XYZ file of N, CA and C in Angstrom:
495
model
N -0.265 -17.777 -15.150
C -1.736 -18.083 -14.388
C -1.657 -17.483 -13.718
N -2.520 -16.800 -13.213
C -2.853 -16.176 -11.629
C -3.524 -16.748 -11.062
N -3.515 -16.686 -9.326
C -4.464 -17.306 -8.740
C -4.105 -16.671 -7.265
N -5.385 -16.527 -6.360
C -5.272 -16.348 -5.524
C -4.615 -17.385 -4.366
N -4.161 -16.904 -3.155
C -3.424 -17.694 -2.274
C -4.560 -17.996 -1.553
N -4.677 -19.324 -0.854
C -5.645 -19.732 0.313
C -6.161 -18.771 1.103
N -7.469 -18.687 2.032
C -7.246 -17.772 3.136
C -6.680 -18.573 3.806
N -6.771 -17.789 5.284
C -6.781 -18.725 6.620
C -7.935 -19.546 7.215
N -8.474 -20.664 6.365
C -9.382 -21.437 6.749
C -9.084 -22.338 7.117
N -9.518 -23.155 8.452
C -9.279 -24.657 8.648
C -9.721 -25.827 7.316
N -9.247 -26.548 7.711
C -9.295 -28.041 6.409
C -10.856 -28.222 6.159
N -11.802 -28.050 7.099
C -13.086 -28.031 7.081
C -13.724 -26.846 5.983
N -13.024 -26.000 5.839
C -13.663 -24.849 5.257
C -14.195 -23.836 6.360
N -14.068 -23.962 7.584
C -14.769 -23.293 8.594
C -13.764 -22.144 8.878
N -14.145 -20.870 9.451
C -13.659 -19.907 9.652
C -12.375 -20.023 10.988
N -11.442 -19.279 11.021
C -10.324 -19.560 12.481
C -11.274 -19.456 13.826
N -10.714 -20.839 14.714
C -11.852 -20.614 15.798
C -11.242 -19.315 16.908
N -10.069 -18.310 16.408
C -10.106 -17.256 17.348
C -10.214 -16.258 16.727
N -10.281 -15.314 17.698
C -11.017 -13.820 17.014
C -10.135 -13.177 16.311
N -8.637 -12.971 16.628
C -8.028 -12.654 15.612
C -7.815 -13.299 14.335
N -7.695 -14.110 14.147
C -8.144 -15.304 13.069
C -9.109 -15.141 12.168
N -10.216 -14.973 12.942
C -11.304 -14.274 11.821
C -11.306 -12.745 11.436
N -10.851 -11.946 12.353
C -10.498 -10.471 12.368
C -9.600 -10.529 10.900
N -8.670 -11.078 11.151
C -7.560 -11.135 9.936
C -8.479 -11.688 8.364
N -9.687 -12.383 8.418
C -9.875 -12.474 7.373
C -10.379 -11.217 6.938
N -10.699 -10.438 7.043
C -11.222 -8.734 6.359
C -9.631 -8.719 5.840
N -10.141 -8.388 4.765
C -8.952 -7.653 3.579
C -8.684 -6.334 3.919
N -9.624 -5.576 4.773
C -9.732 -4.255 5.090
C -8.784 -4.314 6.191
N -9.142 -5.115 7.025
C -8.360 -5.304 8.294
C -7.070 -5.343 8.210
N -6.689 -6.218 7.183
C -5.106 -6.466 6.638
C -4.858 -5.396 6.153
N -5.372 -4.888 5.188
C -5.013 -3.595 4.135
C -4.494 -2.615 5.493
N -5.184 -2.510 6.490
C -4.964 -1.220 7.700
C -3.525 -1.857 8.341
N -3.595 -2.770 8.841
C -2.658 -3.577 9.521
C -1.345 -3.700 8.795
N -0.873 -4.038 7.184
C -0.234 -3.333 6.702
C 0.598 -2.229 6.189
N -0.531 -1.554 6.158
C -0.525 -0.098 6.049
C 0.046 0.673 6.747
N -0.047 0.294 8.313
C 0.263 0.647 9.425
C 2.148 0.598 9.420
N 2.136 -0.793 8.864
C 3.959 -1.443 9.141
C 4.253 -0.196 7.503
N 3.433 -0.464 6.804
C 4.433 0.291 5.961
C 4.447 1.864 6.076
N 3.448 2.263 6.767
C 3.809 3.804 6.950
C 4.635 4.200 7.730
N 4.670 3.055 8.692
C 6.016 3.427 9.630
C 7.511 3.096 9.214
N 7.250 2.397 8.293
C 8.510 2.093 7.470
C 9.261 3.296 6.587
N 7.692 3.853 5.825
C 8.199 5.186 5.005
C 8.339 6.320 5.598
N 7.545 6.778 6.453
C 7.661 7.826 7.263
C 9.377 7.572 8.030
N 9.420 6.041 9.055
C 10.464 5.927 9.505
C 11.962 6.408 8.552
N 11.584 6.156 7.255
C 13.089 6.035 6.049
C 13.284 7.450 6.095
N 11.913 8.215 5.604
C 11.897 9.918 5.151
C 12.426 10.302 6.591
N 12.033 9.980 7.692
C 12.385 11.130 8.634
C 13.942 10.854 9.199
N 14.276 9.619 9.028
C 16.015 9.205 9.218
C 16.532 9.959 8.102
N 16.466 9.768 6.858
C 17.122 10.588 6.225
C 17.183 12.257 5.861
N 15.794 12.823 6.405
C 15.407 14.342 6.338
C 16.500 14.602 7.721
N 16.430 13.816 9.056
C 17.394 14.133 10.304
C 18.776 13.763 9.482
N 19.502 13.084 9.102
C 20.854 12.585 8.570
C 21.190 13.490 7.853
N 20.154 13.805 6.848
C 20.847 14.377 5.420
C 19.941 15.667 5.211
N 19.360 16.218 6.123
C 18.427 17.257 5.594
C 18.888 18.441 5.425
N 19.973 18.256 6.372
C 20.904 19.822 6.052
C 21.707 19.981 4.487
N 21.793 18.975 3.901
C 22.458 19.044 2.676
C 21.648 18.599 1.300
N 20.416 17.884 1.756
C 19.890 17.546 1.003
C 18.244 18.101 1.010
N 17.530 18.524 -0.179
C 16.202 19.039 -0.107
C 15.516 18.155 0.249
N 14.390 18.394 0.879
C 13.596 17.351 1.742
C 12.439 16.663 0.313
N 12.546 17.342 -0.664
C 11.709 16.799 -1.900
C 12.353 15.344 -2.537
N 13.879 15.646 -2.449
C 14.777 14.564 -3.139
C 14.471 13.272 -2.264
N 14.685 13.718 -0.962
C 14.559 12.965 0.229
C 12.929 11.922 0.320
N 12.473 13.186 0.069
C 10.966 12.448 0.009
C 10.758 11.665 -1.664
N 11.720 11.607 -2.496
C 11.735 10.630 -3.701
C 12.455 9.489 -3.492
N 13.402 9.509 -3.014
C 14.228 8.210 -2.432
C 13.412 7.698 -1.374
N 12.970 7.914 -0.456
C 12.035 7.303 0.328
C 10.827 6.611 -0.009
N 10.447 7.712 -1.259
C 9.012 7.114 -2.017
C 9.339 5.732 -2.495
N 10.493 5.636 -3.503
C 10.603 4.520 -4.399
C 11.287 3.245 -3.602
N 11.516 3.365 -2.426
C 12.112 2.314 -1.370
C 10.672 1.914 -0.660
N 9.995 2.891 -0.755
C 8.627 2.525 0.396
C 7.862 1.717 -0.513
N 7.580 1.944 -1.908
C 6.827 1.150 -2.778
C 7.207 0.037 -2.990
N 8.384 -0.466 -3.705
C 8.598 -1.744 -3.301
C 8.547 -2.482 -2.146
N 8.773 -2.255 -1.089
C 8.190 -2.605 0.431
C 6.919 -3.158 0.602
N 5.924 -1.929 0.048
C 4.554 -1.879 0.410
C 4.065 -3.049 -0.425
N 4.850 -3.105 -1.557
C 4.014 -4.050 -2.687
C 3.919 -5.692 -2.067
N 5.535 -5.704 -1.891
C 5.463 -6.879 -1.713
C 4.548 -7.543 -0.423
N 4.544 -6.532 0.585
C 3.353 -6.952 1.672
C 2.106 -6.766 1.189
N 1.810 -6.075 0.358
C 0.136 -5.926 -0.039
C -0.244 -7.071 -0.822
N 0.550 -7.316 -1.680
C 0.410 -8.574 -2.387
C 0.580 -10.079 -2.014
N 1.604 -9.932 -0.655
C 1.411 -11.137 0.101
C 0.538 -11.449 0.799
N 0.336 -9.991 1.971
C -0.654 -10.342 2.887
C -2.030 -9.934 2.781
N -2.485 -8.705 1.779
C -3.488 -8.093 2.070
C -4.440 -9.112 0.565
N -3.968 -8.848 -0.471
C -4.757 -9.511 -1.513
C -4.782 -10.844 -1.930
N -3.171 -11.534 -1.181
C -3.282 -13.045 -1.325
C -3.718 -13.038 -3.032
N -2.698 -12.736 -3.829
C -2.756 -13.285 -4.839
C -1.209 -13.848 -5.999
N -1.142 -14.601 -6.625
C 0.330 -14.575 -7.234
C -0.368 -14.813 -8.672
N 1.092 -14.959 -9.472
C 1.196 -14.620 -10.740
C 1.260 -13.177 -11.222
N 1.198 -12.918 -12.592
C 1.354 -11.400 -13.116
C 1.742 -10.411 -11.996
N 3.164 -10.948 -11.453
C 3.529 -9.674 -10.693
C 4.027 -8.518 -11.380
N 4.914 -8.974 -12.515
C 5.366 -7.562 -12.958
C 4.364 -6.577 -13.457
N 2.858 -6.719 -14.098
C 1.945 -6.102 -14.186
C 1.412 -5.212 -13.337
N 1.298 -6.127 -12.062
C 0.648 -5.465 -10.932
C 1.925 -4.382 -9.919
N 2.854 -4.984 -10.399
C 4.150 -4.105 -9.793
C 4.111 -2.559 -10.804
N 3.841 -2.675 -11.915
C 3.450 -1.447 -12.742
C 2.305 -0.908 -12.430
N 0.947 -1.505 -11.969
C -0.331 -1.093 -11.682
C 0.159 -0.585 -10.224
N 0.826 -1.444 -9.213
C 1.014 -0.637 -7.940
C 1.763 0.542 -8.003
N 2.316 0.617 -8.961
C 3.786 2.058 -8.727
C 2.609 3.234 -9.585
N 2.032 2.797 -10.262
C 1.563 4.137 -11.370
C 0.265 4.609 -9.867
N -0.377 3.472 -8.805
C -1.187 4.166 -8.138
C -0.419 4.835 -7.183
N 0.655 4.625 -7.102
C 1.459 5.674 -6.390
C 2.396 6.507 -6.456
N 2.081 5.985 -8.055
C 2.820 7.591 -8.623
C 1.810 8.664 -8.588
N 0.833 8.355 -8.434
C -0.859 9.255 -8.067
C -0.495 10.293 -6.610
N -0.427 9.068 -5.586
C -0.340 9.244 -4.398
C 1.205 10.419 -4.124
N 2.299 10.255 -4.979
C 3.613 10.701 -5.191
C 3.339 12.019 -5.798
N 2.702 12.243 -7.163
C 2.269 13.599 -7.105
C 1.740 14.282 -6.466
N 0.634 13.891 -5.524
C -0.172 14.582 -4.641
C 0.525 14.903 -3.242
N 1.360 14.062 -2.918
C 2.474 14.082 -2.029
C 3.489 15.298 -2.721
N 4.117 15.486 -3.646
C 4.769 16.310 -4.233
C 4.253 18.043 -4.210
N 2.758 18.204 -4.206
C 2.040 18.964 -4.377
C 1.738 19.945 -2.899
N 1.237 18.625 -2.486
C 0.789 19.119 -0.445
C 1.601 19.152 0.213
N 2.875 18.775 0.134
C 3.661 18.900 1.114
C 4.475 20.030 1.582
N 4.911 20.707 -0.036
C 5.483 22.221 0.046
C 4.374 23.278 0.317
N 2.807 22.581 0.119
C 1.778 23.940 0.372
C 2.305 23.982 1.871
N 2.055 22.563 2.560
C 1.873 22.658 3.946
C 3.146 23.357 4.827
N 4.564 22.846 4.139
C 5.574 23.082 4.544
C 6.052 24.906 3.986
N 5.418 25.468 3.075
C 5.825 26.652 2.656
C 5.184 27.566 2.672
N 3.972 27.553 2.261
C 2.657 27.857 2.896
C 1.733 28.149 4.243
N 1.753 26.918 4.744
C 0.913 26.831 6.171
C 2.153 26.820 7.475
N 3.607 26.661 6.975
C 4.423 26.971 7.563
C 4.339 25.981 8.671
N 3.699 24.532 8.029
C 3.804 23.405 9.530
C 5.503 22.798 9.312
N 5.746 22.146 10.288
C 6.691 21.679 10.358
C 6.998 20.198 9.000
N 7.936 19.977 8.443
C 8.338 19.122 7.204
C 7.292 17.571 7.908
N 8.376 17.365 8.906
C 7.490 15.741 9.409
C 5.825 15.729 9.452
N 5.756 16.767 10.166
C 4.215 16.755 10.532
C 3.342 16.549 9.145
N 4.096 17.262 8.496
C 3.210 17.860 7.168
C 3.299 16.287 6.439
N 4.501 15.648 6.172
C 4.285 14.408 5.810
C 3.569 13.575 6.389
N 3.523 13.417 7.515
C 2.487 12.458 8.408
C 1.010 12.660 8.030
N 0.378 14.141 8.102
C -0.510 14.333 7.362
C -0.767 13.863 6.015
N 0.134 14.307 5.200
C -0.328 13.816 3.610
C -0.405 12.269 3.591
N 0.263 11.386 4.251
C 0.330 9.842 4.694
C -1.281 9.489 4.616
N -1.310 10.106 5.718
C -3.293 10.006 6.229
C -4.032 10.139 5.098
N -3.885 11.299 4.372
C -4.370 11.611 3.687
C -4.771 10.870 2.373
N -3.707 9.976 1.946
C -3.564 9.415 1.015
C -3.942 7.869 1.311
N -4.089 7.116 2.073
C -4.038 5.735 2.235
C -5.228 5.611 2.090
N -6.381 5.710 2.185
C -7.878 5.345 1.831
C -8.126 4.987 0.128
N -7.849 6.052 -0.557
C -7.328 6.199 -1.660
C -6.792 5.172 -2.790
N -5.620 4.611 -1.949
C -4.630 3.998 -2.600
C -5.413 2.401 -1.993
N -6.089 2.245 -0.807
C -6.759 1.306 -0.919
C -7.636 0.259 -2.319
N -8.773 1.408 -2.346
C -9.732 1.400 -3.278
C -9.040 1.557 -4.440
N -7.759 1.965 -4.892
C -7.265 1.980 -6.535
C -6.713 0.302 -6.314
N -6.143 0.212 -5.098
C -5.325 -1.006 -5.252
C -6.421 -2.499 -5.153
N -7.276 -2.221 -4.621
C -8.650 -3.112 -4.912
C -9.215 -3.330 -5.755
N -9.547 -2.197 -6.893
C -10.538 -2.259 -7.837
C -9.280 -2.012 -8.956
N -8.158 -2.281 -8.804
C -7.076 -1.713 -10.155
C -6.139 -2.720 -10.117
N -4.814 -2.489 -9.194
C -3.838 -3.100 -9.048
C -4.095 -4.789 -9.092
N -4.744 -5.213 -7.727
C -4.895 -6.487 -7.404
C -6.254 -7.084 -7.919
N -7.196 -6.461 -8.984
C -8.472 -7.156 -9.563
C -8.004 -8.156 -10.328
N -9.234 -9.182 -10.234
C -9.107 -10.364 -11.387
C -10.134 -10.204 -12.028
N -10.109 -10.513 -13.564
C -10.986 -10.862 -13.914
C -12.057 -11.477 -13.867
N -13.312 -10.791 -14.153
C -14.778 -11.941 -14.125
C -14.306 -13.187 -14.692
N -15.269 -14.179 -13.875
C -15.300 -15.630 -14.074
C -15.949 -15.462 -15.547
N -15.473 -16.705 -16.682
C -16.228 -16.180 -18.019
C -17.704 -17.181 -18.188
N -18.067 -17.397 -16.986
C -19.467 -18.092 -16.934
C -20.825 -17.090 -17.162
N -20.218 -16.145 -17.052
C -21.047 -15.160 -17.517
C -21.864 -14.556 -15.781
N -21.736 -15.289 -15.022
C -21.914 -14.811 -13.432
C -21.383 -13.800 -13.045
N -21.321 -13.162 -12.123
C -20.558 -11.969 -11.417
C -19.204 -12.755 -10.812
N -18.243 -12.203 -10.626
C -17.204 -12.883 -10.061
C -17.014 -13.004 -8.420
N -17.090 -13.880 -8.165
C -17.152 -13.935 -6.654
C -16.128 -13.087 -6.167
N -15.917 -12.302 -4.803
C -15.085 -11.552 -4.476
C -13.861 -12.783 -4.035
N -12.253 -12.089 -4.124
C -10.840 -12.920 -3.313
C -11.245 -13.397 -2.037
N -10.795 -14.643 -2.077
C -11.123 -15.115 -0.350
C -10.056 -13.956 0.390
N -10.824 -14.262 1.347
C -10.552 -13.276 2.636
C -11.029 -11.526 2.311
N -12.064 -11.479 1.068
C -12.287 -9.946 1.136
C -14.154 -9.394 1.752
N -14.128 -8.834 1.835
C -15.256 -8.001 2.883
C -16.499 -7.932 1.782
N -16.274 -8.308 0.434
C -17.361 -8.039 -0.185
C -18.704 -9.299 -0.373
């Protein structure tokens, strides 16, 4: 069974009294905050591998290794902190990975174009690609990966706790 983790409300159901607590009730704000952490982790791993192994390993191989590790790290944080869901973890991991497979395919095309054709540095090019795919991944995760089925009462499903809808 799948269930949403309760949002950070007080016992009486009211919103947290502090401005940061209220701000973190927004799923989009949490996504951006976790995305900053994910991006820093993923880019940091890519940069570390590129700077240490880039002279012997092609940057696309380094990208692949960094991408796999980063997807697993991102999944845990998105699931736990952003979408606040439980259950169906295996199915959601497959969906999550498929969203990032699309992002990865875009990355595999755009990164070499920026490096080989436009002649931009590898790290700058990767940073640009990461920024370009972030919004699309939020929409895909919200509507595909972590989407919950509508309530069977015939009425539209209420948004998940902490969402902006």
